[in-house]
Amino acid sequence: MKEFILKKIGARLVLLFFVSILCHSIVHIAPGEPSLVDPSNPRMKPEDIQRLRDAFHLDDPLYAQYLYWIRDLATGELRSFKDNQPVFQKIWDRFLNSLPLFLISTFITWCLAFPVGVQAALRRGSVFDHTSTFLSYALISIPGFFLSYIVIIFMVKTFNVPATGIRTFGLEDSSWLFQSMDRIWHLTIPGLMAALAGVAWLSRFVKSSMLEVLHQDYIRTARAKGLPEDAVIYKHGLRNALLPFITMFGLMIPGLIGGSVIFETVFNWPGIGRLGYDAIMARDFPVTLTLNFFAAVLVLTGTLVSEILYAVVDPRIKL
Amino acid sequence: METQTLQTNENHDELPPPVGLFEEHWILFKRKKSALYSFVFLGAFFLLALLGKVFTEWVVLFDPEAVRLSQKFKAPFSSFDPGIIPDEDAPLFGIYLLGTDELGRDVFARMLEGTFVSLTIGFVAVGISVTVGIFMGGLAGFYGRVKIWFLTVDTLITGIINIMLCIPTFFLILAVVALLPPSIYNIMIVIGLTSWMSTALFVRAEFLSIREQDYVIAARSQSIPEWRIIFIHMVPNAIAPVLVSATLGVATAILTESSLSYLGLGVQPPDATWGNILADGKTFIFDAPWLTFIPGFTILFVVLAFNLFGEGLREAINPKLRKHVN
């Protein structure tokens, strides 16, 4: 077991090294530089630009720039090109904003997707099955921001829910109870919207996995033994159908960073996706690179966790 | 109808005529109504896209670029009001079928132009990703054991695939699109080059099992050149899962384009796509809701049709799923 995990970690470290090189090359070789973002600024004289280039090591060869980046990353000295703030602090602040959104939407996704998927599988061919399948296809086919606009108009008019931002301005002095209620109230629409696509995707997966299991021999055996139907479905069926979702749990961790750019823009939510978008637009190389690096670390950790969990849970997999 | 012919054949005392592989899939595919309707719907849309290309660019019946500032925000079906506008800028039959936008441009003409552009983006992007995917997957599957220096080809290519899978796709697209000069070709290429990994994995897995099959060994024993074995004998047998993922890929590409347009990084004006009509229209959602809802629902229906079609295709060619269907 220990050897298995160490081997996996070693392979992932090698992969991470190549990912960091690839990201670094893409960001640096592509045209556009931080010193050129604001060419119309009359205060930028050529010597200022040269000073910027020197400060950011932009005239050094690529491998030297890569080494500088890795050195700063390792020592935690990395600073943003844009405002000279420490990169880790910036990312951590935004991460704290993204986390509640991610947790709430994951919670809604898992709470809704499982009952819907299991019911659709059990009542195969019923109206419920057809409706839920069609709805889930429709939900993954609609552009996220278009659906968000429709929902915003509807929800704001009917329930008076705030649609943008993470808190109400001017509530900073109130008690923590009101502040946290305000935060949760602001989470309503973004959390729901971020969850909808997940529900659509996961419920179809639950359905097909459940269908697969319901056709197995051991289900027939369980029925033939005369077990009550609930025990057959939830103890023998669902437990086995749950296996693939352990993998899914690991793969959902990276959703924390990628894929949230659109929603965070629509809802004006100062999260990680937004930070990455702004950094890309401002050619803020350290922030862009570090975010990509963290995203890769999350992906690799996610797959590692899911592989280990899978090996632990499913005895058929040999280590 | 097919089942009837099969039955009449059984009544005669002879074997039924051999049903080709394609025909068999088609019969299975037709059974699923939603997939069949999506197929017909998509066919109609391709026709519309071609007509749109013809009538907005070559025989200009609908001019998507004519600006009529005095006629902005006309609701759908409102009639043309000749005032100071020259007659050649009037819409066909004097009616704005889908209204006008903030510059008084005919939304119907722009949607027609956008149909061709959006579908082209989807298909070219998927074409690129499928080509790269088949190439990489085929290389890993067929020449997987060949050693370069100390690595096998298979390790190398799965390594590249894993590296690509580590980078969040939308971030990568954003980074490249934001840094490159905005153009329709860059968007196609970027979407294509960031989505080939699943195709490559499919093809690799298929090739690994096909490589050991008797017909490939037979072909080898006749010293048929390797490129011929790969492209004539193996690729057609590995193409089924690729087709499904390609269909779903077109849907994703159209959605990605609209997301990029929303961030202002998509296809730039004056070129119209569904995505940028929607993204421009959202500012006027209260004054001119049709500018948002027409492109929005068009994207929804077309992408939905692609998804349902792809799913029907998957069920038709996957014998494992077929068992549950019957």
XYZ file of C-alpha atoms in Angstrom:
645
model
C 0.000 0.000 0.000
C 2.720 2.467 1.007
C 4.764 1.616 -2.061
C 1.699 2.013 -4.256
C 1.004 5.490 -2.925
C 4.638 6.582 -3.111
C 4.879 5.416 -6.715
C 1.744 7.351 -7.636
C 3.017 10.476 -5.917
C 6.367 10.203 -7.691
C 4.741 9.895 -11.134
C 2.579 12.908 -10.329
C 5.536 15.044 -9.307
C 7.196 14.357 -12.657
C 3.950 15.276 -14.395
C 3.648 18.462 -12.356
C 7.141 19.509 -13.420
C 6.222 19.180 -17.106
C 2.910 20.960 -16.586
C 4.696 23.898 -15.002
C 7.138 24.065 -17.924
C 4.331 23.921 -20.462
C 2.290 26.627 -18.709
C 5.339 28.817 -18.386
C 6.197 28.488 -22.072
C 2.639 29.171 -23.244
C 2.294 32.269 -21.117
C 5.725 33.661 -22.001
C 5.963 32.775 -25.687
C 2.523 34.124 -26.584
C 2.554 37.773 -27.619
C 1.767 40.468 -25.076
C 3.740 41.637 -22.074
C 2.909 43.248 -18.775
C 4.816 46.363 -19.796
C 2.660 46.799 -22.900
C -0.766 46.588 -21.269
C -1.168 50.320 -20.950
C 0.588 51.806 -23.993
C -1.506 54.963 -24.042
C -0.453 56.014 -20.571
C 1.575 59.221 -21.198
C 3.514 58.796 -17.983
C 5.123 55.590 -19.248
C 8.448 56.652 -20.710
C 10.785 54.173 -22.421
C 13.083 54.180 -19.401
C 10.118 53.312 -17.145
C 9.263 50.413 -19.385
C 12.877 49.297 -19.306
C 12.850 49.519 -15.504
C 9.705 47.356 -15.438
C 11.290 44.834 -17.761
C 14.374 44.663 -15.569
C 12.302 44.304 -12.420
C 10.288 41.434 -13.878
C 13.377 39.791 -15.447
C 11.627 39.968 -18.833
C 14.881 40.339 -20.770
C 16.404 37.178 -19.331
C 16.254 33.896 -21.268
C 13.148 31.775 -20.697
C 14.815 29.123 -18.548
C 16.165 31.822 -16.231
C 12.678 33.308 -15.912
C 11.336 29.850 -15.149
C 13.966 29.367 -12.445
C 13.173 32.775 -10.943
C 9.495 31.834 -10.839
C 10.146 28.460 -9.212
C 12.505 30.052 -6.690
C 9.935 32.674 -5.715
C 7.196 30.080 -5.623
C 9.213 27.902 -3.284
C 10.213 30.721 -0.956
C 6.769 32.314 -1.034
C 8.286 35.601 -2.188
C 6.225 35.662 -5.377
C 4.701 39.069 -6.063
C 2.082 40.139 -8.562
C 3.303 42.268 -11.495
C 0.187 44.377 -11.306
C 0.081 45.642 -7.734
C 3.173 44.075 -6.127
C 1.046 42.194 -3.584
C 2.191 38.735 -2.462
C 0.595 36.201 -4.815
C -0.190 33.629 -2.130
C -2.088 36.184 -0.065
C -4.100 37.275 -3.115
C -5.007 33.707 -4.033
C -5.848 32.804 -0.432
C -8.221 35.790 -0.072
C -10.045 34.855 -3.254
C -10.050 31.207 -2.278
C -11.932 32.054 0.904
C -14.587 33.738 -1.266
C -14.820 30.817 -3.682
C -14.968 28.137 -1.029
C -18.523 28.757 0.316
C -19.859 28.924 -3.252
C -18.140 25.653 -4.103
C -19.327 23.910 -0.920
C -22.940 25.051 -1.289
C -23.159 24.131 -4.969
C -21.533 20.737 -4.354
C -23.942 20.103 -1.495
C -26.994 20.996 -3.619
C -25.640 18.950 -6.529
C -25.165 15.764 -4.520
C -28.423 16.136 -2.584
C -30.469 16.561 -5.758
C -28.645 14.379 -8.252
C -28.809 11.119 -6.306
C -32.559 10.933 -5.610
C -33.353 12.090 -9.160
C -30.945 9.632 -10.778
C -32.023 6.651 -8.670
C -35.712 7.334 -9.228
C -35.180 7.746 -12.970
C -33.396 4.394 -13.074
C -36.063 2.609 -11.032
C -38.982 4.026 -12.991
C -37.374 3.542 -16.358
C -39.601 4.709 -19.203
C -41.978 6.613 -16.930
C -42.913 10.247 -17.377
C -40.549 11.155 -14.542
C -37.647 9.422 -16.281
C -38.294 11.125 -19.603
C -38.808 14.546 -18.037
C -35.721 14.404 -15.860
C -33.545 13.103 -18.690
C -34.766 15.768 -21.071
C -34.374 18.502 -18.457
C -30.851 17.422 -17.655
C -29.928 17.552 -21.347
C -31.522 20.977 -21.646
C -29.576 22.227 -18.624
C -26.198 21.210 -20.045
C -27.147 22.634 -23.449
C -27.995 26.149 -22.355
C -25.236 28.766 -22.127
C -24.654 29.300 -18.392
C -24.827 33.058 -18.490
C -28.066 33.070 -20.494
C -29.774 30.821 -17.941
C -28.337 32.957 -15.149
C -29.873 36.090 -16.615
C -33.300 34.459 -16.876
C -33.057 33.172 -13.298
C -31.815 36.529 -11.998
C -34.743 38.383 -13.542
C -37.225 35.841 -12.209
C -35.747 35.449 -8.709
C -35.047 39.113 -8.076
C -38.575 40.090 -9.088
C -40.306 37.333 -7.090
C -38.152 36.810 -4.014
C -36.095 39.997 -3.913
C -32.861 38.014 -3.637
C -29.636 39.954 -4.175
C -28.113 38.966 -7.489
C -24.556 40.313 -7.356
C -21.727 40.668 -4.901
C -21.013 38.695 -1.750
C -22.305 41.075 0.932
C -24.525 44.088 1.391
C -22.619 47.333 1.563
C -22.822 49.041 4.969
C -23.486 45.928 7.054
C -19.889 45.703 8.318
C -20.764 46.986 11.805
C -23.734 44.735 12.431
C -23.543 41.578 14.527
C -21.988 38.428 13.076
C -25.436 36.819 12.952
C -26.767 39.378 10.497
C -23.543 39.347 8.548
C -23.578 35.596 8.077
C -27.284 35.638 7.175
C -26.490 38.321 4.618
C -23.671 36.212 3.196
C -25.923 33.166 2.859
C -28.661 35.257 1.269
C -26.158 36.462 -1.318
C -25.102 32.879 -1.977
C -28.601 31.786 -3.025
C -28.633 32.468 -6.751
C -24.945 31.855 -7.536
C -24.960 28.624 -5.537
C -28.104 27.421 -7.254
C -26.825 28.292 -10.727
C -23.444 26.677 -10.149
C -25.248 23.560 -8.886
C -27.759 23.202 -11.748
C -25.279 22.100 -14.390
C -23.734 19.707 -11.890
C -27.120 18.195 -11.061
C -27.870 17.659 -14.736
C -24.567 15.964 -15.350
C -24.396 13.879 -12.170
C -28.011 12.658 -12.219
C -27.552 11.126 -15.667
C -24.427 9.445 -14.395
C -26.233 8.099 -11.320
C -29.009 6.811 -13.543
C -26.744 4.897 -15.914
C -24.654 3.503 -13.080
C -27.802 2.396 -11.236
C -29.214 0.795 -14.408
C -25.981 -1.081 -14.889
C -26.161 -2.475 -11.346
C -29.864 -3.348 -11.456
C -29.170 -5.776 -14.299
C -26.549 -7.712 -12.343
C -27.025 -11.277 -11.211
C -26.695 -10.504 -7.517
C -29.727 -8.226 -7.673
C -31.744 -11.069 -9.148
C -30.408 -13.332 -6.396
C -31.370 -10.813 -3.741
C -34.884 -10.570 -5.171
C -35.141 -14.358 -5.429
C -34.205 -14.659 -1.767
C -37.361 -12.675 -1.049
C -35.642 -9.610 0.378
C -37.859 -6.535 0.628
C -37.562 -4.332 -2.454
C -36.083 -1.414 -0.488
C -33.273 -3.587 0.819
C -32.583 -4.888 -2.684
C -32.391 -1.428 -4.189
C -30.687 0.583 -1.491
C -28.484 -2.028 0.185
C -27.498 -4.251 -2.705
C -28.048 -1.899 -5.595
C -27.174 1.626 -4.557
C -24.088 0.611 -2.594
C -22.532 -0.909 -5.674
C -23.747 1.877 -7.908
C -21.958 4.335 -5.625
C -18.497 2.971 -6.465
C -17.823 5.143 -9.525
C -18.747 8.262 -7.557
C -15.718 7.913 -5.369
C -13.699 8.733 -8.445
C -16.038 11.592 -9.166
C -15.483 13.074 -5.717
C -11.773 13.384 -6.350
C -12.353 14.857 -9.789
C -14.667 17.532 -8.425
C -11.929 19.191 -6.355
C -10.407 21.029 -9.358
C -13.835 22.608 -10.016
C -12.795 24.964 -7.250
C -10.573 26.866 -9.684
C -11.520 26.235 -13.284
C -14.946 26.547 -14.822
C -16.189 29.241 -12.488
C -15.028 32.238 -14.514
C -18.376 32.762 -16.208
C -20.508 32.467 -13.078
C -18.200 34.681 -11.069
C -18.369 37.302 -13.816
C -22.162 37.141 -14.047
C -22.651 37.429 -10.296
C -19.767 39.789 -9.702
C -18.347 37.302 -7.223
C -14.720 38.034 -6.278
C -13.547 34.419 -6.489
C -10.589 32.551 -7.898
C -11.884 32.267 -11.469
C -12.303 36.022 -11.628
C -8.774 36.510 -10.264
C -7.393 34.271 -12.993
C -9.356 36.080 -15.696
C -8.154 39.497 -14.502
C -4.580 38.230 -14.246
C -4.684 36.879 -17.797
C -6.070 40.125 -19.148
C -3.453 42.185 -17.292
C -0.627 39.818 -18.382
C 0.069 39.326 -14.698
C 2.339 36.330 -15.273
C 3.065 35.293 -11.648
C -0.622 35.135 -10.703
C -1.633 33.343 -13.923
C 1.161 30.806 -13.623
C 0.668 30.153 -9.931
C -3.078 29.682 -10.384
C -2.480 27.212 -13.195
C 0.090 25.467 -11.050
C -2.328 25.162 -8.137
C -5.050 23.948 -10.488
C -2.728 21.211 -11.735
C -1.842 20.303 -8.147
C -5.550 20.062 -7.336
C -6.233 17.845 -10.365
C -3.363 15.546 -9.472
C -4.352 15.392 -5.804
C -7.949 14.750 -6.799
C -7.070 11.802 -9.029
C -4.665 10.470 -6.405
C -7.307 10.641 -3.672
C -9.876 8.967 -5.881
C -7.470 6.204 -6.915
C -6.554 5.454 -3.311
C -10.186 5.564 -2.177
C -11.162 3.295 -5.011
C -8.475 0.794 -4.112
C -9.558 0.882 -0.485
C -13.268 0.482 -1.192
C -13.255 -1.945 -4.092
C -11.410 -5.145 -3.104
C -11.358 -6.277 -6.738
C -8.653 -3.734 -7.515
C -5.200 -5.037 -6.693
C -2.611 -2.677 -5.396
C -40.982 -0.571 -41.570
C -37.686 -2.414 -41.294
C -39.106 -4.866 -38.770
C -41.920 -5.646 -41.183
C -39.549 -6.512 -43.980
C -37.587 -8.657 -41.578
C -40.754 -10.532 -40.621
C -41.846 -11.155 -44.189
C -38.416 -12.514 -44.849
C -38.785 -14.891 -41.964
C -42.075 -16.155 -43.396
C -40.285 -17.273 -46.520
C -38.103 -20.241 -45.971
C -34.885 -18.475 -46.632
C -32.327 -16.465 -44.722
C -33.034 -12.748 -44.359
C -30.889 -10.598 -46.626
C -27.722 -9.607 -44.842
C -28.164 -6.360 -42.976
C -25.110 -4.159 -43.239
C -23.481 -2.788 -40.136
C -24.523 0.746 -41.020
C -28.106 -0.314 -41.693
C -28.277 -2.173 -38.400
C -27.114 0.915 -36.504
C -29.584 3.048 -38.418
C -32.495 0.778 -37.452
C -31.439 0.929 -33.791
C -30.915 4.651 -33.992
C -34.364 5.267 -35.478
C -35.974 3.546 -32.537
C -35.045 6.403 -30.267
C -37.429 9.161 -31.255
C -35.676 12.084 -29.579
C -32.439 11.254 -31.396
C -34.237 10.899 -34.736
C -36.017 14.233 -34.369
C -32.749 15.914 -33.379
C -31.137 14.466 -36.480
C -33.885 15.889 -38.707
C -33.744 19.217 -36.856
C -29.981 19.432 -37.320
C -30.326 18.561 -40.995
C -32.756 21.448 -41.403
C -30.341 23.730 -39.589
C -27.433 22.808 -41.871
C -29.622 23.725 -44.812
C -30.473 27.000 -43.098
C -26.793 27.678 -42.471
C -25.974 27.128 -46.149
C -28.886 29.314 -47.263
C -27.748 31.898 -44.740
C -24.272 31.902 -46.206
C -25.708 32.307 -49.715
C -28.246 34.990 -48.896
C -26.102 37.131 -46.620
C -22.864 37.037 -48.529
C -23.220 36.095 -52.177
C -26.810 37.048 -53.125
C -27.459 39.696 -50.522
C -31.159 39.347 -49.750
C -30.568 39.960 -46.059
C -27.872 42.475 -45.243
C -26.523 41.799 -41.752
C -24.300 44.864 -41.763
C -26.744 47.578 -42.877
C -26.951 50.079 -40.003
C -30.217 52.025 -39.677
C -29.843 54.183 -36.601
C -33.358 55.618 -36.814
C -34.835 52.120 -36.676
C -33.137 50.654 -33.616
C -34.879 48.330 -31.131
C -37.803 47.465 -33.412
C -39.731 44.497 -32.051
C -39.962 41.297 -34.130
C -42.423 41.457 -37.043
C -42.499 45.253 -37.017
C -42.597 46.752 -40.460
C -39.956 48.855 -42.149
C -40.528 52.560 -41.853
C -39.017 54.379 -44.827
C -37.901 57.748 -43.536
C -34.417 58.925 -44.189
C -33.188 55.398 -44.901
C -32.284 54.571 -48.487
C -34.426 51.927 -50.122
C -31.605 49.444 -50.686
C -31.220 49.102 -46.910
C -34.851 48.006 -46.475
C -35.310 44.429 -45.233
C -36.921 41.865 -47.488
C -40.684 42.437 -47.846
C -40.328 45.460 -45.551
C -40.616 43.385 -42.382
C -38.063 42.870 -39.620
C -38.778 39.212 -38.929
C -36.819 39.104 -35.684
C -36.612 42.823 -34.959
C -33.576 45.080 -34.970
C -30.715 45.602 -32.545
C -29.121 48.661 -30.969
C -27.721 49.839 -34.302
C -30.861 49.085 -36.262
C -29.323 46.018 -37.889
C -31.730 43.285 -38.946
C -31.502 40.538 -36.302
C -32.817 37.913 -38.724
C -30.001 38.643 -41.163
C -27.437 38.568 -38.365
C -28.789 35.283 -37.015
C -28.597 33.805 -40.525
C -24.988 34.902 -40.867
C -24.257 33.659 -37.345
C -25.725 30.232 -38.052
C -23.046 29.511 -40.596
C -20.239 30.976 -38.526
C -21.258 29.225 -35.285
C -21.691 25.837 -36.920
C -18.380 26.283 -38.760
C -16.615 27.027 -35.483
C -18.151 23.912 -33.965
C -17.256 21.635 -36.860
C -13.772 22.938 -37.608
C -12.826 22.875 -33.916
C -14.058 19.302 -33.617
C -12.376 18.403 -36.916
C -9.058 19.595 -35.525
C -9.551 17.814 -32.212
C -10.591 14.551 -33.893
C -7.647 14.662 -36.297
C -5.135 15.279 -33.535
C -6.879 12.757 -31.306
C -6.849 9.966 -33.904
C -3.235 10.725 -34.756
C -2.007 10.715 -31.155
C -4.214 7.843 -30.046
C -3.334 5.800 -33.122
C 0.362 6.414 -32.581
C 0.122 5.315 -28.958
C -2.038 2.321 -29.793
C -0.167 1.039 -32.829
C 3.456 2.004 -32.221
C 3.098 1.967 -28.444
C 5.919 -0.509 -27.869
C 8.480 1.247 -30.012
C 11.206 2.797 -27.893
C 12.556 6.275 -28.368
C 15.736 6.593 -26.342
C 14.545 5.183 -22.998
C 10.802 5.921 -23.189
C 8.212 3.972 -25.122
C 5.940 5.896 -27.476
C 2.991 4.893 -25.341
C 4.465 6.374 -22.156
C 5.330 9.536 -24.023
C 1.874 10.077 -25.481
C -0.094 9.149 -22.364
C 2.236 11.529 -20.561
C 1.335 14.352 -22.948
C -2.349 13.537 -22.550
C -2.055 13.584 -18.753
C -0.234 16.905 -18.866
C -3.001 18.401 -21.016
C -5.664 17.023 -18.672
C -3.989 18.728 -15.706
C -4.454 22.215 -17.052
C -7.984 23.597 -16.650
C -9.264 23.805 -20.239
C -11.213 27.020 -20.034
C -8.277 28.771 -18.362
C -5.961 27.580 -21.109
C -8.370 28.745 -23.821
C -8.718 32.098 -22.074
C -4.970 32.524 -21.721
C -4.266 31.749 -25.363
C -7.240 33.663 -26.796
C -6.508 36.711 -24.658
C -2.882 36.759 -25.746
C -3.401 36.101 -29.459
C -4.968 38.651 -31.788
C -8.703 37.910 -31.825
C -9.790 36.077 -34.948
C -12.264 33.377 -35.821
C -9.464 30.986 -36.855
C -7.579 31.355 -33.582
C -10.728 30.466 -31.671
C -11.341 27.351 -33.762
C -7.743 26.222 -33.433
C -7.565 26.870 -29.703
C -10.824 25.063 -28.957
C -9.690 22.186 -31.186
C -6.233 21.871 -29.672
C -7.539 21.831 -26.104
C -10.159 19.119 -26.551
C -8.466 16.216 -28.359
C -7.502 14.252 -25.248
C -10.655 12.161 -24.834
C -10.614 11.187 -28.528
C -6.990 10.143 -28.230
C -7.745 7.995 -25.179
C -10.678 6.321 -26.981
C -8.647 5.592 -30.104
C -5.710 4.301 -28.088
C -7.913 1.897 -26.146
C -9.618 0.666 -29.337
C -6.324 0.250 -31.161
C -4.820 -1.752 -28.319
C -7.589 -4.333 -28.633
C -7.877 -4.201 -32.448
C -4.129 -4.619 -32.918
C -4.351 -8.234 -31.752
C -7.411 -9.134 -33.855
C -7.127 -11.742 -36.568
C -7.856 -9.465 -39.507
C -5.013 -7.155 -38.583
C -2.626 -10.077 -38.246
C -3.888 -11.397 -41.593
C -3.315 -8.015 -43.194
C 0.183 -7.930 -41.760
C 0.978 -11.386 -43.058
C 0.238 -10.132 -46.563
C 2.801 -7.390 -46.029
C 0.243 -4.675 -46.585
C 1.935 -1.343 -45.831
C 1.453 -0.147 -42.291
C -0.295 3.142 -43.164
C -2.846 1.071 -45.090
C -3.436 -1.251 -42.158
C -3.895 1.720 -39.859
C -6.140 3.882 -42.013
C -8.056 1.304 -44.086
C -8.335 -1.592 -41.644
C -8.088 -0.221 -38.127
C -9.438 3.356 -38.062
C -12.897 2.462 -39.457
C -13.256 -0.134 -36.704
C -12.227 2.300 -34.005
C -14.239 5.251 -35.254
C -17.579 4.591 -33.515
C -16.813 6.034 -30.069
C -14.964 8.886 -31.763
C -18.078 9.808 -33.733
C -20.105 10.039 -30.545
C -17.580 12.179 -28.744
C -17.241 14.351 -31.864
C -20.993 15.021 -31.914
C -20.943 16.003 -28.264
C -17.795 18.010 -28.983
C -19.572 20.220 -31.530
C -22.123 21.071 -28.842
C -19.382 21.934 -26.357
C -17.515 24.031 -28.921
C -20.610 26.133 -29.659
C -21.118 26.693 -25.936
C -17.444 27.556 -25.420
C -17.632 30.103 -28.208
C -20.634 31.763 -26.578
C -18.843 31.836 -23.208
C -15.823 33.471 -24.841
C -18.132 36.001 -26.495
C -19.656 36.754 -23.119
C -16.209 37.702 -21.824
C -15.617 39.779 -24.947
C -12.935 37.451 -26.293
C -14.984 35.683 -28.940
C -15.453 36.432 -32.620
C -15.159 40.198 -33.028
C -17.718 42.430 -34.765
C -18.784 42.977 -37.497
C -18.795 39.165 -37.843
C -21.904 37.762 -36.194
C -22.131 34.497 -34.280
C -24.928 33.323 -32.017
C -22.601 33.854 -29.087
C -21.774 37.477 -29.746
C -25.345 38.417 -30.698
C -26.375 36.993 -27.319
C -23.504 38.657 -25.485
C -24.217 42.054 -27.076
C -27.953 41.711 -26.578
C -27.802 41.015 -22.842
C -27.177 44.704 -22.103
C -30.645 45.496 -23.446
C -32.470 42.611 -21.823
C -35.203 44.874 -20.407
C -35.625 47.190 -23.408
C -35.246 44.622 -26.163
C -35.624 41.115 -24.707
C -35.666 39.523 -28.166
C -31.974 40.377 -28.581
C -31.224 38.000 -25.713
C -33.892 35.369 -26.085
C -33.651 34.671 -29.826
C -29.940 33.759 -29.880
C -30.165 32.189 -26.427
C -32.908 29.778 -27.370
C -31.326 29.078 -30.752
C -28.139 27.994 -29.002
C -30.169 25.951 -26.509
C -32.109 24.092 -29.210
C -29.162 23.394 -31.489
C -26.831 22.291 -28.695
C -29.625 20.179 -27.226
C -30.163 18.563 -30.619
C -26.449 17.775 -30.885
C -26.452 16.268 -27.399
C -29.553 14.122 -27.980
C -28.250 13.036 -31.371
C -24.912 12.081 -29.878
C -26.601 10.142 -27.103
C -28.791 8.267 -29.626
C -25.688 7.463 -31.634
C -23.969 6.159 -28.522
C -26.854 3.829 -27.752
C -27.093 2.643 -31.350
C -23.448 1.636 -31.624
C -22.817 0.426 -28.092
C -24.040 -3.154 -27.720
C -23.789 -2.934 -23.938
C -26.316 -0.109 -23.734
C -28.504 -1.747 -26.359
C -29.218 -4.650 -24.033
C -30.936 -2.325 -21.576
C -32.865 -0.521 -24.296
C -34.558 -3.622 -25.599
